[in-house]
Amino acid sequence: MPTASIDLAAVVLAAGQSTRMNSAVSKVLHEIAGEALLGHVLAAVASLDASPVVVVAGRGQDDVAGLASSQGAEVAIQDPPLGTGHAVLQARAALEGFGGDIMVVYGDTPLIRPETLQLLIDRRHQADNPAVVVFGFRPADPALYGRLVLDDSDHLARIVEARDANETEKAINLCNGGVMVLDGAIAFDLLANLGNDNAKGEYYLTDIIAEAAKNGRVCAVIEGDEQEIMGVDHRTALAAAEATLQDRLRAKVLAGGATLVDPGTVWFSADTVVGRDVYIEPNVFFGPGVVVQDNVTIKGFSHIEGAIIGDGAVIGPFARLRPGTELAEDTKVGNFVEIKKAKIEAGAKVNHLSYIGDARVGMKANIGAGTITCNYDGFNKSHTDIGAGAFIGSNSALVAPVKIGDGATVGAGSTISNDVAADDLTVTRAPQKNIAGGAERLRKRYRSEKEARQNDNTKQDK
Ligand code: UD1
Ligand code: MG
């Protein structure tokens, strides 16, 4: 294993064209598991403590630059894009004086795992001191991948791009995955020497291998899994990458001690945190920013994003938790309940058909079926505060801003727009009027009117 003192920087290539996505959005901004492709790559290099991280973007890719900056990466612009070698050279200024390892990764390979990147770093520091370590793989169809040519000592002698390869070279099935770890002490000097006399007229990063050999340095290959360096170039590949990542996320949740009754129907975000002894029924979706603490039950068809779910809570079926939802321990959120930006305190229940937004629901309060917090007047959002132990009768509208005191009871069907003091009972229903025998009289009248109409119609038909 390398020592922690080995410095690592990363260069993430993201300047290429992305026409096959058929999108107004840059390729690496498309998302899987709630996170941009580029975000996954940045997370992988961040977990290896790479610093600095330089994202090479193309001209006009403000969305790429914006995401890179927001994740603490530097941005170098490659304009025009003249090949992968030329792309890495654009990071030279940002890495001025850096002599550690430089990891090159592509922004569109979201499935690369830190463990695999670490293997390349480890290989860089073996006794033969390779100038470059390349991620190699044996694809089912080598097609357009660069071919890895080994020498007699099984070191990497050079890489031949498919378009430039002869028949013997094309027959090699060990290919370049694109990820490399370079010796930063010489990498940019080697890159600056590359030419572009090849089939594409580009400065190929892959030519750095032969250049290193010319300088008396060996290069090495670490073989890995094709799936990990899968590049996302079009929507079908995006869906395939999503499927692979979801399987990984499900495996992680299962290993963490949660039950997924039907794993393939539960969709996670890359950042979903799920505790132990959590029980998740089929068909549940987790958007970004969800933390599920221990002993939670989530019933089928629930949609959850930006929410913290406390220990022992029971959610769903058919619950919708939107960003800013905080459920304390032992809370209950039942079917067809939507909660947004609201704190539901310990033991409180919102069991049926409600909207709770911009609110606090105090400890052990009970929110009756069909309760709505009317938080929006078309211009402003306002807050509803419901005290501990309060009881809100079914089909009540709480017109915010409004405060229901601890232990207060709101009668069913009320529209509440004034505060209610603790332990008060409030009701805004119209008074009830019972008319003795009125229903029977009404039925008689309607029945005889209907019969009269039918008699009229039969006469006209004759
Ligand atoms: C490259 C490799 C090939 C390897 C394959 C693996 C080279 C010359 N070839 O080929 O050996 O098998 O990847 O997928 O390196 N990019 C830039 N600027 C550029 C050109 C590319 O930033 O000027 C970026 C792209 O956005 C992409 C990455 O570099 O993220 C690779 O570019 P791509 O055009 O896909 O290279 P390939 O021809 O597939
Ligand atoms: Mg490619």
Coordinates of C-alpha atoms and ligand atoms in Angstrom, one line a residue:
M1 CA 0.0 0.0 0.0
P2 CA 1.2 3.5 -0.7
T3 CA 2.0 5.8 2.1
A4 CA -0.3 8.7 2.9
S5 CA 2.5 11.1 2.0
I6 CA 2.2 10.4 -1.8
D7 CA 0.6 13.4 -3.3
L8 CA -2.2 12.9 -5.8
A9 CA -3.8 15.3 -8.2
A10 CA -6.5 14.5 -10.7
V11 CA -7.3 15.7 -14.2
V12 CA -10.8 15.0 -15.3
L13 CA -11.4 15.2 -19.1
A14 CA -14.8 16.6 -20.0
A15 CA -14.2 18.8 -23.1
G16 CA -15.3 16.3 -25.8
Q17 CA -18.4 16.6 -27.9
S18 CA -21.6 15.0 -26.8
T19 CA -23.8 15.0 -29.8
R20 CA -25.1 11.5 -29.3
M21 CA -26.9 12.5 -26.1
N22 CA -29.1 14.8 -28.3
S23 CA -29.4 17.3 -25.5
A24 CA -29.0 21.0 -24.7
V25 CA -27.2 19.9 -21.5
S26 CA -23.5 18.9 -21.5
K27 CA -23.0 15.1 -21.5
V28 CA -21.3 14.9 -18.1
L29 CA -24.2 16.9 -16.5
H30 CA -26.7 14.1 -17.1
E31 CA -27.5 12.3 -13.9
I32 CA -27.6 8.7 -12.6
A33 CA -28.7 8.0 -9.0
G34 CA -29.5 11.7 -8.6
E35 CA -26.0 12.9 -9.3
A36 CA -24.3 14.2 -12.5
L37 CA -21.9 11.8 -14.3
L38 CA -19.1 14.3 -13.5
G39 CA -20.2 14.4 -9.9
H40 CA -19.7 10.6 -9.5
V41 CA -16.2 10.9 -11.0
L42 CA -15.3 13.9 -8.7
A43 CA -16.6 11.9 -5.7
A44 CA -14.4 9.0 -6.6
V45 CA -11.2 11.1 -6.9
A46 CA -12.2 13.1 -3.8
S47 CA -12.4 9.9 -1.8
L48 CA -8.7 9.4 -2.6
D49 CA -7.9 12.9 -1.3
A50 CA -6.8 14.1 -4.8
S51 CA -5.9 17.7 -4.7
P52 CA -5.9 19.8 -6.8
V53 CA -8.6 18.4 -9.1
V54 CA -8.6 20.0 -12.5
V55 CA -11.7 19.6 -14.8
V56 CA -10.9 20.2 -18.4
A57 CA -14.0 21.7 -20.1
G58 CA -14.7 22.9 -23.5
R59 CA -15.6 26.5 -24.6
G60 CA -19.1 27.5 -23.6
Q61 CA -19.5 24.5 -21.2
D62 CA -20.5 26.8 -18.3
D63 CA -22.6 24.1 -16.8
V64 CA -19.6 21.8 -16.6
A65 CA -17.4 24.6 -15.1
G66 CA -20.1 25.5 -12.6
L67 CA -20.5 22.0 -11.3
A68 CA -16.7 21.5 -11.1
S69 CA -16.3 24.8 -9.1
S70 CA -19.1 23.9 -6.8
Q71 CA -17.3 20.7 -5.9
G72 CA -14.0 22.5 -5.2
A73 CA -12.3 21.6 -8.5
E74 CA -10.4 23.9 -10.7
V75 CA -11.4 24.4 -14.3
A76 CA -9.1 24.6 -17.4
I77 CA -10.7 25.4 -20.7
Q78 CA -9.6 23.4 -23.8
D79 CA -10.4 25.4 -26.9
P80 CA -10.3 24.0 -29.5
P81 CA -10.3 20.3 -28.4
L82 CA -7.3 18.8 -30.1
G83 CA -7.3 15.4 -28.5
T84 CA -6.9 13.7 -25.1
G85 CA -3.1 14.5 -24.8
H86 CA -3.8 18.1 -25.6
A87 CA -6.7 18.1 -23.0
V88 CA -4.4 16.9 -20.2
L89 CA -1.8 19.6 -21.1
Q90 CA -4.4 22.3 -20.4
A91 CA -4.1 21.4 -16.7
R92 CA -0.4 22.2 -16.7
A93 CA -0.8 25.7 -15.4
A94 CA -3.1 24.6 -12.6
L95 CA -0.6 21.9 -11.6
E96 CA 2.6 24.0 -11.9
G97 CA 5.2 22.8 -9.4
F98 CA 3.2 19.6 -8.6
G99 CA 5.5 16.6 -8.5
G100 CA 3.2 13.8 -7.1
D101 CA 1.0 11.4 -9.0
I102 CA -1.5 12.8 -11.6
M103 CA -4.6 10.7 -12.2
V104 CA -6.3 11.1 -15.5
V105 CA -10.0 10.1 -15.6
Y106 CA -12.8 10.9 -18.0
G107 CA -15.8 12.8 -16.8
D108 CA -18.2 10.4 -18.5
T109 CA -17.2 7.2 -16.7
P110 CA -19.3 7.4 -13.6
L111 CA -18.9 3.7 -12.5
I112 CA -15.2 3.9 -11.8
R113 CA -14.6 2.8 -8.2
P114 CA -12.0 4.4 -5.8
E115 CA -10.7 0.9 -4.9
T116 CA -9.8 0.4 -8.5
L117 CA -8.1 3.8 -8.8
Q118 CA -6.1 2.9 -5.7
L119 CA -4.8 -0.2 -7.4
L120 CA -3.3 2.0 -10.1
I121 CA -1.7 4.3 -7.6
D122 CA -0.3 1.3 -5.7
R123 CA 1.2 0.0 -9.0
R124 CA 2.9 3.4 -9.7
H125 CA 4.9 2.9 -6.5
Q126 CA 6.3 -0.5 -7.0
A127 CA 10.0 -1.0 -7.4
D128 CA 10.1 -0.7 -11.2
N129 CA 8.7 2.9 -10.8
P130 CA 6.5 3.0 -13.9
A131 CA 6.0 6.5 -15.4
V132 CA 2.4 5.6 -16.3
V133 CA 0.0 3.0 -15.0
V134 CA -2.9 2.4 -17.4
F135 CA -6.3 0.8 -16.6
G136 CA -6.5 -2.1 -19.1
F137 CA -9.5 -4.4 -19.8
R138 CA -10.5 -7.1 -22.2
P139 CA -13.8 -6.0 -23.8
A140 CA -16.1 -8.5 -25.5
D141 CA -15.7 -6.3 -28.6
P142 CA -12.4 -4.3 -28.7
A143 CA -13.8 -2.1 -31.6
L144 CA -12.5 1.4 -31.3
Y145 CA -10.5 1.1 -28.1
G146 CA -6.8 1.7 -28.0
R147 CA -4.8 -1.6 -28.0
L148 CA -2.2 -2.2 -25.2
V149 CA 1.1 -3.5 -26.7
L150 CA 3.2 -5.3 -24.0
D151 CA 7.0 -5.9 -24.2
D152 CA 8.8 -9.1 -23.2
S153 CA 8.8 -8.2 -19.5
D154 CA 5.0 -7.6 -19.7
H155 CA 5.5 -3.9 -19.3
L156 CA 3.4 -1.6 -21.5
A157 CA 5.5 -0.7 -24.6
R158 CA 2.9 1.6 -26.3
I159 CA -0.7 2.1 -27.0
V160 CA -2.0 1.9 -30.6
E161 CA -5.3 3.6 -31.4
A162 CA -7.7 1.3 -33.3
R163 CA -7.8 3.6 -36.3
D164 CA -3.9 3.5 -36.5
A165 CA -3.5 -0.2 -35.8
N166 CA -2.4 -2.9 -38.2
E167 CA -4.0 -6.3 -38.3
T168 CA -1.7 -7.8 -35.7
E169 CA -2.2 -4.9 -33.3
K170 CA -6.0 -5.0 -33.9
A171 CA -6.0 -8.7 -32.8
I172 CA -4.8 -7.6 -29.3
N173 CA -7.8 -7.8 -27.0
L174 CA -6.2 -6.0 -24.1
C175 CA -7.5 -2.4 -24.4
N176 CA -7.0 1.0 -22.9
G177 CA -9.8 2.0 -20.5
G178 CA -8.7 5.6 -20.5
V179 CA -7.9 6.0 -16.8
M180 CA -4.2 6.5 -16.1
V181 CA -1.9 7.4 -13.2
L182 CA 1.1 9.5 -14.3
D183 CA 4.4 10.4 -12.6
G184 CA 3.7 14.1 -12.2
A185 CA 7.5 14.9 -12.1
I186 CA 7.7 14.3 -15.9
A187 CA 4.2 13.9 -17.2
F188 CA 3.8 17.4 -18.8
D189 CA 7.3 17.3 -20.3
L190 CA 6.4 14.0 -22.0
L191 CA 3.0 15.4 -23.1
A192 CA 4.6 18.5 -24.6
N193 CA 6.6 16.3 -26.9
L194 CA 3.7 14.5 -28.5
G195 CA 2.8 15.0 -32.1
N196 CA -0.5 14.6 -34.0
D197 CA 0.6 12.6 -37.0
N198 CA -2.1 10.0 -36.8
A199 CA -5.5 9.0 -38.2
K200 CA -7.4 11.6 -36.3
G201 CA -4.8 14.3 -36.5
E202 CA -5.1 14.7 -32.7
Y203 CA -2.7 14.8 -29.8
Y204 CA -3.3 11.4 -28.3
L205 CA -2.7 11.0 -24.5
T206 CA -2.0 7.3 -25.3
D207 CA 1.3 8.3 -27.1
I208 CA 2.7 9.2 -23.7
I209 CA 3.6 5.5 -23.2
A210 CA 6.0 5.4 -26.2
E211 CA 7.4 8.8 -25.2
A212 CA 8.1 7.5 -21.7
A213 CA 9.9 4.5 -23.1
K214 CA 12.1 6.8 -25.2
N215 CA 13.0 8.5 -22.0
G216 CA 14.1 5.2 -20.5
R217 CA 11.0 4.7 -18.3
V218 CA 8.7 1.6 -18.1
C219 CA 4.9 1.8 -18.0
A220 CA 2.5 -0.7 -16.5
V221 CA -1.1 -2.0 -16.8
I222 CA -3.6 -2.9 -14.1
E223 CA -6.4 -5.0 -15.6
G224 CA -9.9 -4.3 -14.5
D225 CA -13.5 -4.8 -15.2
E226 CA -15.1 -3.5 -18.4
Q227 CA -18.2 -2.3 -16.5
E228 CA -16.1 0.2 -14.4
I229 CA -14.8 2.2 -17.3
M230 CA -18.0 2.2 -19.2
G231 CA -18.4 5.6 -20.9
V232 CA -21.8 7.2 -21.2
D233 CA -22.2 8.6 -24.7
H234 CA -25.9 8.2 -25.3
R235 CA -29.2 7.7 -23.5
T236 CA -29.1 3.9 -23.7
A237 CA -25.7 3.9 -22.0
L238 CA -27.0 6.3 -19.4
A239 CA -29.8 3.9 -18.6
A240 CA -27.4 1.0 -18.4
A241 CA -25.1 2.9 -16.1
E242 CA -28.0 3.8 -13.9
A243 CA -29.0 0.1 -13.7
T244 CA -25.5 -0.9 -12.7
L245 CA -25.2 1.8 -10.1
Q246 CA -28.6 1.0 -8.6
D247 CA -27.5 -2.6 -8.2
R248 CA -24.4 -1.4 -6.3
L249 CA -26.4 0.9 -4.1
R250 CA -29.0 -1.8 -3.3
A251 CA -26.1 -4.2 -2.4
K252 CA -24.7 -1.6 0.0
V253 CA -28.0 -1.0 1.7
L254 CA -28.6 -4.8 2.1
A255 CA -25.1 -5.2 3.5
G256 CA -25.8 -2.4 5.9
G257 CA -28.6 -4.4 7.5
A258 CA -31.7 -3.2 5.8
T259 CA -34.4 -5.5 4.2
L260 CA -35.5 -4.8 0.7
V261 CA -38.4 -7.0 -0.1
D262 CA -37.9 -6.6 -3.8
P263 CA -34.5 -4.8 -4.3
G264 CA -34.9 -4.3 -8.0
T265 CA -37.9 -2.0 -7.5
V266 CA -36.3 0.3 -4.9
W267 CA -34.3 3.3 -6.4
F268 CA -31.7 5.1 -4.4
S269 CA -29.6 8.2 -4.8
A270 CA -25.9 8.0 -4.6
D271 CA -26.1 9.8 -1.2
T272 CA -29.0 7.9 0.4
V273 CA -28.1 6.8 3.9
V274 CA -30.1 3.8 5.2
G275 CA -29.7 2.5 8.8
R276 CA -30.0 -1.0 10.3
D277 CA -33.1 -3.0 10.5
V278 CA -34.9 -0.7 8.1
Y279 CA -37.7 -2.5 6.2
I280 CA -38.4 -1.3 2.7
E281 CA -41.4 -2.6 0.8
P282 CA -41.4 -2.7 -3.1
N283 CA -41.6 0.4 -5.3
V284 CA -40.0 3.1 -3.2
F285 CA -38.0 6.0 -4.7
F286 CA -35.2 7.9 -2.9
G287 CA -34.2 11.2 -4.4
P288 CA -31.1 13.1 -3.2
G289 CA -30.5 14.0 0.4
V290 CA -32.3 11.3 2.3
V291 CA -31.2 9.8 5.7
V292 CA -33.2 6.9 7.0
Q293 CA -32.3 6.1 10.6
D294 CA -32.6 2.6 12.2
N295 CA -35.8 0.6 12.6
V296 CA -37.8 2.6 10.0
T297 CA -40.5 0.9 7.9
I298 CA -41.2 2.4 4.5
K299 CA -44.2 0.9 2.8
G300 CA -44.7 0.6 -0.9
F301 CA -45.0 3.4 -3.5
S302 CA -43.4 6.1 -1.3
H303 CA -41.5 8.9 -2.9
I304 CA -38.9 10.5 -0.7
E305 CA -36.3 13.3 -1.3
G306 CA -34.4 15.7 1.0
A307 CA -35.8 14.1 4.1
I308 CA -34.6 12.8 7.5
I309 CA -36.6 9.9 8.8
G310 CA -36.1 9.2 12.5
D311 CA -35.6 5.9 14.3
G312 CA -38.7 3.7 14.3
A313 CA -40.8 5.9 12.0
V314 CA -43.4 4.2 9.8
I315 CA -43.9 5.7 6.3
G316 CA -46.5 5.0 3.6
P317 CA -47.8 3.3 1.6
F318 CA -48.0 6.1 -1.0
A319 CA -46.3 8.8 1.1
R320 CA -44.5 11.7 -0.4
L321 CA -41.8 13.4 1.6
R322 CA -40.3 16.4 0.0
P323 CA -37.2 18.4 0.8
G324 CA -36.9 19.8 4.3
T325 CA -39.0 17.1 5.9
E326 CA -37.7 16.0 9.3
L327 CA -39.5 13.2 11.0
A328 CA -38.5 12.5 14.6
E329 CA -38.5 9.0 16.1
D330 CA -41.6 6.9 16.2
T331 CA -43.6 9.2 13.9
K332 CA -46.2 7.9 11.4
V333 CA -46.9 9.2 8.0
G334 CA -49.6 7.3 6.2
N335 CA -51.1 7.0 2.8
F336 CA -51.5 9.9 0.4
V337 CA -49.8 12.3 2.8
E338 CA -47.4 15.0 1.4
I339 CA -44.9 16.7 3.7
K340 CA -42.6 19.5 2.7
K341 CA -40.3 21.6 4.8
A342 CA -41.8 20.5 8.1
K343 CA -40.7 19.1 11.4
I344 CA -42.8 16.3 12.7
E345 CA -41.8 15.7 16.3
A346 CA -41.5 12.5 18.1
G347 CA -44.6 10.2 18.1
A348 CA -46.7 12.6 16.0
K349 CA -49.0 11.0 13.4
V350 CA -50.2 12.2 10.0
N351 CA -51.9 9.1 8.9
H352 CA -54.1 9.9 5.9
L353 CA -54.6 12.2 2.9
S354 CA -52.9 15.4 4.2
Y355 CA -50.6 18.2 3.1
I356 CA -48.3 19.5 5.7
G357 CA -45.9 22.2 4.4
D358 CA -43.9 24.9 6.2
A359 CA -44.9 23.6 9.5
R360 CA -44.0 22.1 12.9
V361 CA -46.1 19.3 14.3
G362 CA -45.4 18.9 18.0
M363 CA -44.8 15.7 19.9
K364 CA -47.6 13.2 19.8
A365 CA -49.9 15.5 18.0
N366 CA -52.5 13.8 15.8
I367 CA -53.3 15.2 12.4
G368 CA -56.7 14.0 11.2
A369 CA -57.4 12.7 7.7
G370 CA -57.6 15.4 5.0
T371 CA -55.9 18.1 7.0
I372 CA -54.3 20.8 4.9
T373 CA -51.8 23.5 6.0
C374 CA -52.7 26.4 3.6
N375 CA -49.1 27.7 3.4
Y376 CA -49.3 29.7 0.2
D377 CA -51.5 32.7 -0.6
G378 CA -50.2 33.1 -4.2
F379 CA -47.4 35.4 -3.1
N380 CA -46.1 34.3 0.3
K381 CA -45.3 31.1 2.1
S382 CA -46.3 31.1 5.8
H383 CA -45.7 28.9 8.7
T384 CA -48.1 26.7 10.7
D385 CA -47.2 25.7 14.2
I386 CA -49.0 22.8 15.9
G387 CA -48.3 22.2 19.5
A388 CA -47.5 19.0 21.3
G389 CA -50.4 16.7 21.8
A390 CA -52.7 18.8 19.7
F391 CA -55.6 17.1 17.8
I392 CA -56.5 18.3 14.4
G393 CA -60.0 17.0 13.3
S394 CA -60.4 15.6 9.9
N395 CA -60.7 17.8 6.9
S396 CA -59.5 20.9 8.6
A397 CA -57.8 23.8 6.7
L398 CA -55.1 25.6 8.8
V399 CA -54.6 29.0 7.1
A400 CA -51.0 30.0 7.8
P401 CA -49.6 31.9 9.5
V402 CA -51.4 30.2 12.4
K403 CA -50.5 28.6 15.7
I404 CA -52.4 25.8 17.4
G405 CA -51.4 25.6 21.1
D406 CA -50.2 22.5 22.9
G407 CA -53.1 20.1 23.7
A408 CA -55.6 22.1 21.6
T409 CA -58.3 20.4 19.6
V410 CA -59.6 21.5 16.3
G411 CA -63.1 20.2 15.4
A412 CA -63.4 18.3 12.1
G413 CA -64.1 20.4 9.0
S414 CA -62.8 23.6 10.5
T415 CA -61.0 26.4 8.6
I416 CA -58.7 28.0 11.2
S417 CA -57.1 31.3 10.5
N418 CA -56.7 32.6 14.0
D419 CA -54.3 31.2 16.7
V420 CA -55.7 28.7 19.1
A421 CA -54.5 28.7 22.7
A422 CA -53.2 25.7 24.5
D423 CA -55.9 23.2 25.6
D424 CA -58.7 25.2 23.8
L425 CA -61.3 23.5 21.7
T426 CA -62.1 25.4 18.4
V427 CA -64.6 24.6 15.7
T428 CA -65.7 26.8 12.7
R429 CA -68.4 24.5 11.3
A430 CA -71.8 25.9 10.4
P431 CA -74.3 24.8 13.1
Q432 CA -76.1 21.5 12.3
K433 CA -79.9 21.5 11.7
N434 CA -81.8 18.2 11.9
I435 CA -85.3 18.2 10.3
A436 CA -87.5 15.3 11.6
G437 CA -88.7 13.0 8.8
G438 CA -87.4 15.4 6.2
A439 CA -85.5 12.8 4.3
E440 CA -88.6 10.6 3.8
R441 CA -90.6 13.6 2.7
L442 CA -88.0 14.6 0.2
R443 CA -87.8 11.0 -1.3
K444 CA -91.6 10.9 -1.7
R445 CA -91.5 14.2 -3.6
Y446 CA -88.7 13.3 -5.9
R447 CA -90.2 9.9 -6.6
S448 CA -93.6 11.3 -7.6
E449 CA -92.0 14.0 -9.7
K450 CA -89.9 11.4 -11.6
E451 CA -93.0 9.2 -12.2
A452 CA -94.9 12.2 -13.6
R453 CA -92.1 12.9 -16.0
Q454 CA -92.0 9.2 -17.2
N455 CA -95.8 9.2 -17.8
D456 CA -95.5 12.3 -19.9
N457 CA -92.7 10.8 -22.0
T458 CA -94.7 7.5 -22.7
K459 CA -97.7 9.6 -23.8
Q460 CA -95.6 11.6 -26.3
D461 CA -94.0 8.4 -27.7
K462 CA -97.4 6.9 -28.7
Ligands
UD1_1 C1 -9.8 7.2 -25.8 C2 -8.4 6.6 -25.9 C3 -8.5 5.1 -26.2 C4 -9.3 4.4 -25.2 C5 -10.7 5.0 -25.0 C6 -11.4 4.5 -23.9 C7 -7.0 8.4 -26.7 C8 -6.3 8.9 -27.9 N1 -7.7 7.3 -27.0 O1 -10.4 7.0 -27.1 O2 -7.2 4.5 -26.3 O3 -9.5 3.0 -25.5 O4 -10.6 6.4 -24.9 O5 -12.7 5.0 -23.8 O6 -6.8 8.9 -25.6 N2 -11.6 14.7 -24.5 C9 -11.3 16.0 -24.2 N3 -10.7 16.8 -25.2 C10 -10.4 16.3 -26.4 C11 -10.7 14.9 -26.7 C12 -11.3 14.2 -25.7 O7 -11.5 16.5 -23.1 O8 -9.8 17.0 -27.2 C13 -12.3 13.9 -23.4 C14 -13.7 13.4 -23.8 O9 -14.6 14.3 -23.3 C15 -13.7 12.1 -23.1 C16 -12.3 11.6 -23.1 O10 -11.5 12.7 -23.3 O11 -14.2 12.3 -21.8 C17 -12.0 10.5 -24.1 O12 -12.3 11.1 -25.4 P1 -12.9 10.2 -26.6 O13 -13.0 11.0 -27.8 O14 -14.1 9.4 -26.1 O15 -11.7 9.1 -26.8 P2 -11.7 7.8 -27.6 O16 -11.5 8.1 -29.1 O17 -12.9 7.0 -27.2
MG2 MG -14.7 7.4 -26.1

